[in-house]
Short mmCIF file of C-alpha atoms in Angstrom, two decimals:
data_model
loop_
_atom_site.label_atom_id
_atom_site.label_comp_id
_atom_site.label_asym_id
_atom_site.label_seq_id
_atom_site.Cartn_x
_atom_site.Cartn_y
_atom_site.Cartn_z
CA MET A 24 87.51 117.77 79.09
CA ASP A 25 88.99 117.17 82.55
CA SER A 26 90.71 113.80 82.48
CA GLN A 27 91.22 113.80 86.25
CA ARG A 28 87.44 113.92 86.75
CA ARG A 29 86.77 111.12 84.28
CA VAL A 30 86.45 107.45 85.26
CA VAL A 31 86.37 104.39 83.00
CA SER A 32 85.71 100.86 84.18
CA GLY A 33 84.36 97.67 82.67
CA MET A 34 83.23 94.16 83.40
CA ARG A 35 83.23 90.97 81.38
CA PRO A 36 79.79 89.44 80.81
CA ASN A 37 80.70 86.01 82.14
CA GLY A 38 77.46 85.20 83.96
CA ARG A 39 75.17 86.31 86.74
CA LEU A 40 76.62 88.73 89.25
CA HIS A 41 77.00 87.75 92.89
CA LEU A 42 77.65 89.39 96.24
CA GLY A 43 81.37 89.58 95.49
CA HIS A 44 80.68 91.78 92.46
CA TYR A 45 78.23 93.88 94.46
CA HIS A 46 80.52 94.65 97.41
CA GLY A 47 83.76 94.61 95.42
CA VAL A 48 82.73 96.71 92.40
CA LEU A 49 79.14 97.87 92.03
CA LYS A 50 78.78 99.72 95.34
CA ASN A 51 81.95 101.62 94.48
CA TRP A 52 80.61 102.49 91.03
CA VAL A 53 77.39 103.80 92.55
CA ARG A 54 79.45 106.14 94.73
CA LEU A 55 81.82 107.23 91.94
CA GLN A 56 79.02 108.10 89.51
CA HIS A 57 78.11 111.04 91.74
CA GLU A 58 81.70 112.27 92.06
CA TYR A 59 83.14 111.77 88.55
CA GLN A 60 82.09 111.62 84.92
CA CYS A 61 81.81 107.84 84.63
CA PHE A 62 81.85 105.46 81.67
CA PHE A 63 80.92 101.88 82.55
CA CYS A 64 81.48 99.36 79.77
CA ILE A 65 80.29 95.79 79.29
CA VAL A 66 83.40 94.41 77.59
CA ASP A 67 81.93 91.70 75.39
CA TRP A 68 84.95 91.62 73.07
CA HIS A 69 87.13 90.79 76.07
CA ALA A 70 84.89 87.83 76.87
CA LEU A 71 85.60 86.48 73.37
CA THR A 72 89.40 86.74 73.85
CA THR A 73 89.31 83.67 76.09
CA ASP A 74 86.23 81.97 74.59
CA TYR A 75 85.76 82.87 70.94
CA ALA A 76 82.99 80.30 70.55
CA GLY A 77 80.93 81.71 73.41
CA GLY A 78 79.13 84.48 71.50
CA PRO A 79 75.52 83.35 72.08
CA GLU A 80 76.11 82.96 75.81
CA VAL A 81 77.89 86.33 75.94
CA ALA A 82 74.85 88.01 74.37
CA ARG A 83 72.55 86.55 77.04
CA ASN A 84 74.95 87.52 79.80
CA VAL A 85 75.14 91.13 78.55
CA HIS A 86 71.41 91.57 79.10
CA GLU A 87 71.47 89.96 82.55
CA MET A 88 74.52 91.96 83.63
CA THR A 89 72.88 95.22 82.60
CA ILE A 90 69.87 94.41 84.78
CA ASP A 91 72.17 93.64 87.71
CA TRP A 92 74.00 96.95 87.23
CA LEU A 93 70.77 98.94 87.10
CA ALA A 94 69.28 97.08 90.05
CA ALA A 95 72.43 97.73 92.10
CA GLY A 96 72.00 101.48 91.60
CA VAL A 97 74.16 102.34 88.58
CA SER A 98 72.07 105.08 86.97
CA PRO A 99 71.96 106.00 83.26
CA SER A 100 71.27 109.59 84.32
CA SER A 101 74.52 109.73 86.33
CA ALA A 102 76.84 107.48 84.30
CA THR A 103 77.26 106.34 80.71
CA MET A 104 76.56 102.60 80.38
CA PHE A 105 77.26 100.83 77.10
CA ILE A 106 78.39 97.66 75.36
CA GLN A 107 81.97 97.70 74.09
CA SER A 108 81.16 96.26 70.65
CA GLN A 109 78.52 98.95 70.07
CA VAL A 110 81.31 101.54 70.11
CA PRO A 111 83.42 100.36 67.15
CA GLU A 112 85.82 103.26 67.65
CA HIS A 113 87.38 101.15 70.44
CA ALA A 114 88.50 98.71 67.73
CA GLU A 115 89.93 101.48 65.56
CA LEU A 116 91.95 102.93 68.42
CA HIS A 117 93.13 99.42 69.34
CA LEU A 118 94.31 98.95 65.74
CA LEU A 119 96.11 102.30 65.62
CA LEU A 120 97.82 101.70 68.96
CA SER A 121 98.88 98.23 67.81
CA MET A 122 101.11 99.95 65.24
CA ILE A 123 103.30 101.33 68.03
CA CYS A 124 103.01 98.59 70.67
CA PRO A 125 106.08 96.31 70.87
CA LEU A 126 105.23 92.61 70.87
CA SER A 127 107.42 92.05 73.92
CA TRP A 128 105.20 94.38 75.96
CA LEU A 129 102.22 92.08 75.42
CA GLU A 130 104.18 88.92 76.20
CA ARG A 131 105.43 90.23 79.52
CA VAL A 132 101.99 91.12 80.96
CA PRO A 133 101.76 88.85 84.06
CA SER A 134 98.18 87.74 83.47
CA TYR A 135 99.07 86.57 79.94
CA LYS A 136 101.37 83.84 81.24
CA GLU A 137 99.05 83.00 84.13
CA LEU A 138 95.98 82.55 81.94
CA GLU A 139 98.00 80.68 79.34
CA LEU A 140 99.06 78.15 81.98
CA ASP A 141 95.55 77.97 83.43
CA GLY A 142 93.68 77.80 80.16
CA GLN A 143 91.24 75.10 81.28
CA HIS A 144 91.49 73.37 77.90
CA LYS A 145 90.68 76.58 76.00
CA ASP A 146 92.40 77.60 72.78
CA LEU A 147 94.37 80.66 73.79
CA SER A 148 96.82 80.66 70.89
CA THR A 149 95.14 83.65 69.24
CA TYR A 150 96.05 87.29 68.70
CA GLY A 151 92.85 88.24 70.51
CA PHE A 152 94.15 86.64 73.69
CA LEU A 153 97.66 88.03 73.28
CA GLY A 154 96.38 91.50 72.44
CA TYR A 155 93.66 91.89 75.04
CA PRO A 156 95.81 94.12 77.33
CA LEU A 157 96.17 96.55 74.40
CA LEU A 158 92.42 96.43 73.77
CA GLN A 159 91.93 97.19 77.46
CA ALA A 160 94.36 100.12 77.15
CA ALA A 161 92.37 101.38 74.16
CA ASP A 162 89.16 101.12 76.21
CA ILE A 163 90.70 103.48 78.77
CA LEU A 164 92.64 105.83 76.51
CA ALA A 165 89.65 106.26 74.19
CA TYR A 166 88.04 108.44 76.86
CA ARG A 167 91.30 110.09 77.94
CA ALA A 168 90.31 109.01 81.43
CA GLY A 169 92.54 109.96 84.32
CA VAL A 170 91.09 107.52 86.85
CA VAL A 171 90.49 103.77 86.61
CA PRO A 172 89.07 101.93 89.65
CA VAL A 173 90.71 98.51 89.85
CA GLY A 174 91.77 95.81 92.25
CA ALA A 175 95.45 95.23 93.00
CA ASP A 176 95.58 92.34 90.51
CA GLN A 177 94.83 94.78 87.66
CA LEU A 178 97.65 97.23 88.42
CA PRO A 179 99.96 95.75 85.72
CA HIS A 180 97.25 96.44 83.13
CA ILE A 181 96.95 100.08 84.17
CA GLU A 182 100.73 100.46 84.03
CA PHE A 183 100.61 98.91 80.56
CA ALA A 184 98.04 101.52 79.47
CA ARG A 185 100.26 104.26 80.91
CA GLU A 186 103.24 102.94 78.95
CA VAL A 187 101.23 102.91 75.72
CA ALA A 188 100.06 106.50 76.31
CA ARG A 189 103.62 107.56 77.16
CA ARG A 190 105.00 105.96 74.01
CA PHE A 191 102.30 107.55 71.86
CA ASN A 192 102.97 110.98 73.34
CA HIS A 193 106.71 110.53 72.85
CA LEU A 194 106.34 109.48 69.21
CA TYR A 195 103.71 111.98 68.15
CA GLY A 196 103.69 114.71 70.79
CA SER A 197 107.18 115.96 70.02
CA GLU A 198 107.48 118.73 67.43
CA GLU A 199 110.16 120.95 66.02
CA ASP A 200 110.91 123.97 68.21
CA PHE A 201 108.57 122.58 70.88
CA GLU A 202 110.12 124.58 73.72
CA ALA A 203 109.93 127.84 71.80
CA LYS A 204 106.29 127.19 70.88
CA ALA A 205 105.51 126.27 74.49
CA GLU A 206 107.12 129.48 75.79
CA ALA A 207 105.11 131.46 73.25
CA ALA A 208 101.96 129.74 74.54
CA VAL A 209 102.93 130.64 78.12
CA ARG A 210 102.99 134.32 77.17
CA LYS A 211 99.45 134.00 75.80
CA LEU A 212 98.27 133.26 79.34
CA GLY A 213 98.74 136.94 80.19
CA LYS A 214 101.19 138.52 82.58
CA LYS A 215 99.63 137.14 85.75
CA GLY A 216 98.78 133.72 84.32
CA SER A 217 102.19 133.16 82.71
CA LYS A 218 103.98 134.10 85.93
CA LEU A 219 101.84 131.69 87.95
CA TYR A 220 102.22 128.86 85.40
CA SER A 221 106.02 129.26 85.29
CA SER A 222 106.23 129.25 89.09
CA LEU A 223 104.08 126.13 89.41
CA ARG A 224 106.01 124.37 86.64
CA LYS A 225 109.29 125.10 88.41
CA SER A 226 107.93 123.84 91.75
CA TYR A 227 106.80 120.57 90.17
CA GLN A 228 109.86 119.91 88.03
CA GLU A 229 112.45 120.91 90.63
CA GLN A 230 110.75 119.77 93.83
CA GLY A 231 108.21 117.20 92.67
CA ASP A 232 105.38 119.28 94.16
CA LEU A 233 102.21 117.40 93.11
CA GLU A 234 99.97 120.13 94.48
CA ALA A 235 101.70 122.61 92.18
CA LEU A 236 101.15 120.20 89.25
CA ASN A 237 97.43 119.91 89.96
CA THR A 238 97.08 123.68 90.41
CA ALA A 239 98.80 124.29 87.08
CA ARG A 240 96.53 121.77 85.37
CA ALA A 241 93.49 123.54 86.81
CA LEU A 242 94.88 126.85 85.58
CA LEU A 243 95.19 125.53 82.02
CA LYS A 244 91.72 123.97 82.03
CA ASP A 245 90.17 127.35 82.83
CA GLN A 246 91.92 129.16 79.96
CA GLN A 247 89.66 130.37 77.17
CA THR A 248 92.24 132.43 75.28
CA ILE A 249 94.56 129.69 74.01
CA THR A 250 94.05 127.06 71.31
CA LEU A 251 93.71 123.35 71.96
CA GLY A 252 97.17 122.84 70.43
CA ASP A 253 98.72 125.37 72.83
CA GLN A 254 96.87 123.76 75.74
CA GLU A 255 98.32 120.35 74.80
CA ARG A 256 101.78 121.93 74.55
CA LEU A 257 101.48 123.53 77.97
CA PHE A 258 100.26 120.32 79.60
CA GLY A 259 103.26 118.49 78.12
CA TYR A 260 105.67 121.34 78.90
CA LEU A 261 104.46 121.30 82.49
CA GLU A 262 105.51 117.67 82.89
CA GLY A 263 108.73 118.00 80.93
CA GLY A 264 107.67 116.27 77.71
CA GLY A 265 106.04 117.07 74.39
CA LYS A 266 102.36 117.68 73.64
CA LEU A 267 100.12 115.66 75.96
CA LEU A 268 97.87 113.89 73.48
CA LEU A 269 96.76 110.90 75.57
CA PRO A 270 96.76 111.40 79.36
CA GLU A 271 98.32 108.62 81.41
CA PRO A 272 95.59 107.01 83.54
CA GLN A 273 95.98 106.53 87.27
CA ALA A 274 94.69 103.48 89.15
CA LEU A 275 92.14 104.13 91.85
CA LEU A 276 92.59 101.45 94.49
CA GLY A 277 89.71 101.19 96.91
CA ASP A 278 89.22 99.19 100.06
CA THR A 279 87.82 96.25 98.15
CA PRO A 280 86.60 93.69 100.67
CA LYS A 281 87.25 90.01 100.18
CA VAL A 282 83.76 88.58 99.98
CA SER A 283 83.84 85.02 101.24
CA GLY A 284 81.89 82.36 99.43
CA LEU A 285 79.78 79.54 100.80
CA ASP A 286 82.88 77.35 101.23
CA GLY A 287 85.06 80.00 102.88
CA GLY A 288 87.05 80.75 99.74
CA LYS A 289 86.72 83.86 97.60
CA MET A 290 83.24 84.04 96.11
CA SER A 291 83.44 83.00 92.48
CA LYS A 292 81.03 81.59 89.94
CA SER A 293 83.60 79.02 88.81
CA SER A 294 83.91 77.74 92.38
CA SER A 295 80.14 77.19 92.71
CA ASN A 296 80.18 79.00 96.05
CA SER A 297 78.17 82.11 95.20
CA ILE A 298 75.02 83.85 96.29
CA PHE A 299 73.75 85.68 93.23
CA LEU A 300 72.15 89.10 93.43
CA ARG A 301 68.83 87.80 92.16
CA ASP A 302 68.69 84.52 94.08
CA THR A 303 65.24 84.16 95.64
CA PRO A 304 64.89 84.31 99.45
CA ALA A 305 64.30 80.54 99.40
CA GLU A 306 67.48 79.94 97.38
CA ILE A 307 69.49 82.14 99.74
CA GLU A 308 68.16 80.28 102.76
CA GLU A 309 68.87 76.86 101.26
CA LYS A 310 72.43 77.80 100.25
CA ILE A 311 73.33 79.16 103.69
CA ARG A 312 71.69 76.32 105.59
CA ARG A 313 73.81 73.86 103.59
CA MET A 314 77.06 75.74 104.29
CA PRO A 315 79.85 73.81 106.03
CA THR A 316 80.82 74.97 109.51
CA ASP A 317 83.75 74.42 111.88
CA PRO A 318 84.52 70.69 111.52
CA ALA A 319 85.47 70.56 115.21
CA ARG A 320 81.81 71.09 116.18
CA VAL A 321 80.69 67.50 115.74
CA HIS A 322 77.99 67.78 118.42
CA ARG A 323 75.77 70.67 119.44
CA HIS A 324 77.57 71.11 122.78
CA ASP A 325 81.09 71.10 121.24
CA PRO A 326 82.74 74.57 121.38
CA GLY A 327 83.94 75.90 118.02
CA GLU A 328 86.50 78.28 116.57
CA PRO A 329 84.83 80.99 114.42
CA THR A 330 87.95 81.63 112.34
CA HIS A 331 87.62 78.07 111.02
CA CYS A 332 84.01 78.58 109.96
CA PRO A 333 82.83 80.01 106.59
CA VAL A 334 79.60 81.19 108.22
CA TRP A 335 81.56 83.46 110.55
CA GLN A 336 83.44 84.94 107.58
CA MET A 337 80.15 85.80 105.90
CA HIS A 338 78.83 87.29 109.14
CA GLN A 339 81.78 89.71 109.08
CA ASN A 340 80.76 90.93 105.63
CA HIS A 341 77.01 91.10 106.06
CA SER A 342 75.99 91.20 109.73
CA SER A 343 76.01 94.00 112.31
CA ASP A 344 78.76 94.25 114.93
CA GLU A 345 76.26 93.11 117.54
CA ILE A 346 75.38 89.96 115.62
CA CYS A 347 79.05 89.25 114.93
CA ARG A 348 79.85 89.41 118.66
CA TRP A 349 76.87 87.19 119.43
CA SER A 350 77.98 84.66 116.81
CA GLU A 351 81.63 84.65 117.92
CA GLU A 352 80.85 84.27 121.63
CA GLY A 353 78.08 81.71 121.06
CA CYS A 354 80.30 79.57 118.85
CA ARG A 355 83.24 79.50 121.24
CA SER A 356 81.04 78.76 124.25
CA ALA A 357 78.76 76.34 122.39
CA GLY A 358 75.94 78.62 123.53
CA ILE A 359 74.36 78.51 120.08
CA GLY A 360 74.13 75.82 117.45
CA CYS A 361 75.26 76.18 113.83
CA LEU A 362 71.72 76.42 112.41
CA GLU A 363 70.92 79.05 115.03
CA CYS A 364 74.05 80.97 113.99
CA LYS A 365 73.02 80.89 110.34
CA ALA A 366 69.53 82.33 110.88
CA PRO A 367 70.49 86.03 111.28
CA LEU A 368 72.92 85.73 108.36
CA ILE A 369 70.12 84.48 106.12
CA GLU A 370 67.94 87.37 107.21
CA ALA A 371 70.72 89.95 106.73
CA ILE A 372 71.47 88.90 103.15
CA GLN A 373 67.81 88.61 102.22
CA THR A 374 67.18 92.09 103.62
CA GLU A 375 70.21 93.56 101.86
CA LEU A 376 69.21 92.17 98.47
CA ALA A 377 65.45 92.81 98.72
CA PRO A 378 65.44 96.41 97.36
CA LEU A 379 67.89 95.45 94.60
CA GLN A 380 65.68 92.54 93.56
CA GLU A 381 62.60 94.74 93.61
CA ARG A 382 64.27 97.20 91.22
CA ALA A 383 65.40 94.32 89.00
CA ILE A 384 61.80 93.20 88.42
CA ASP A 385 61.00 96.44 86.59
CA TYR A 386 63.90 95.93 84.18
CA GLU A 387 63.22 92.21 83.73
CA GLN A 388 59.70 93.08 82.62
CA ASN A 389 60.86 95.84 80.27
CA PRO A 390 63.70 94.54 78.06
CA ASP A 391 63.13 97.36 75.55
CA LEU A 392 64.04 99.88 78.27
CA VAL A 393 67.27 98.01 78.98
CA ARG A 394 68.18 97.99 75.28
CA SER A 395 67.40 101.70 74.94
CA ILE A 396 69.61 102.56 77.93
CA LEU A 397 72.53 100.71 76.35
CA ALA A 398 71.89 102.21 72.91
CA GLU A 399 71.77 105.75 74.29
CA GLY A 400 74.92 105.07 76.31
CA ALA A 401 76.70 103.81 73.20
CA GLU A 402 75.87 107.01 71.32
CA GLN A 403 77.17 109.13 74.18
CA ALA A 404 80.34 107.04 74.35
CA ARG A 405 80.87 107.27 70.58
CA ASP A 406 80.67 111.07 70.73
CA GLU A 407 83.50 111.09 73.28
CA VAL A 408 85.71 108.56 71.48
CA ARG A 409 85.35 110.29 68.11
CA GLU A 410 87.00 113.36 69.63
CA THR A 411 89.92 111.25 70.83
CA LEU A 412 90.29 109.63 67.41
CA VAL A 413 90.51 113.06 65.75
CA VAL A 414 93.48 113.82 68.02
CA VAL A 415 95.07 110.42 67.34
CA ARG A 416 94.54 110.53 63.57
CA GLN A 417 95.92 114.07 63.34
CA ALA A 418 98.96 113.10 65.38
CA MET A 419 99.62 110.06 63.17
CA GLY A 420 99.08 112.06 59.98
CA ILE A 421 96.04 110.15 58.69
CA ASN A 422 93.22 112.62 59.34
CA TYR A 423 91.88 113.36 55.84
CA ARG A 424 88.89 115.52 56.76
#
């Protein structure tokens, strides 16, 4: 298992997906599924952490979200797609990690205080809400994933997961005579392999050479002559610690575009400013035609300022460079009217979503197929997580098999 080639990401089933989800997340997932071993999780338990009474709605949203994922190009043949609650091992790992997670770590997570203050009259005085960062860490660590694609706002959560993995490795990865056992494992690599490993380890530990670290990791992954225990020792010895039981995940920050909504703000379902992926062409046209424009353009012949206009912001996300120049120049010179400016934007979004909506029809008409994709994904995910739990249970001394 190569943690650096493994990606985990998830999404709460909070409603229909819109263009912001498509450009900000789904298009990136479609690319990653061909470059990494990907696990994409519908985190229904997380939805309950802030709305424990919303189960029936969550269940409906899970189905609709799966269709949106599939229609956007996430493929069950290239990635593992599943529902969090159908992989109960997530809950077991969450419980086991809760034994070592200090309460203060949960209370200091920035989003905990932010959501608590902005609770929108929800009851957030529950352990589920307090403990959701640890559940998220368990979601990641369950697959021993090395890469997690996130936005900048999620970086504290990835660092939290890293701290939990680090603490687990510190508590359970240390062993008596670790260095002597690690050196004995080095010798098992053979004369050439041990010399190369020792050289790379020295370069990383003394000079911080990340290329040497990655080369040494690759060397260990290719070894067939050492046990899993020795491999864990050598991974940990390489980085100056004990046995590496749970790899520390790294955040993968992409160039996530800010997708403007119909009012010029960030597109969001709660702001009622969204174009949803399965809006009909008529709905798309009506929403864009009703969009506000530069308030300075009271009359058709009044020149405008594109940077003050939500339509211009959407042009930048969805229209060609040629159309953007035409819109910008026409607005400032009053050469075009606002309805005229909106027409190519309507066409661009309708054209962009047409193939996605065509694919969605097949899944809408075949709910059994959607359920079977998720069920198969859950079985694949469970196989992976069971392996992690064997490592965790053995480390904690509660593996009785």
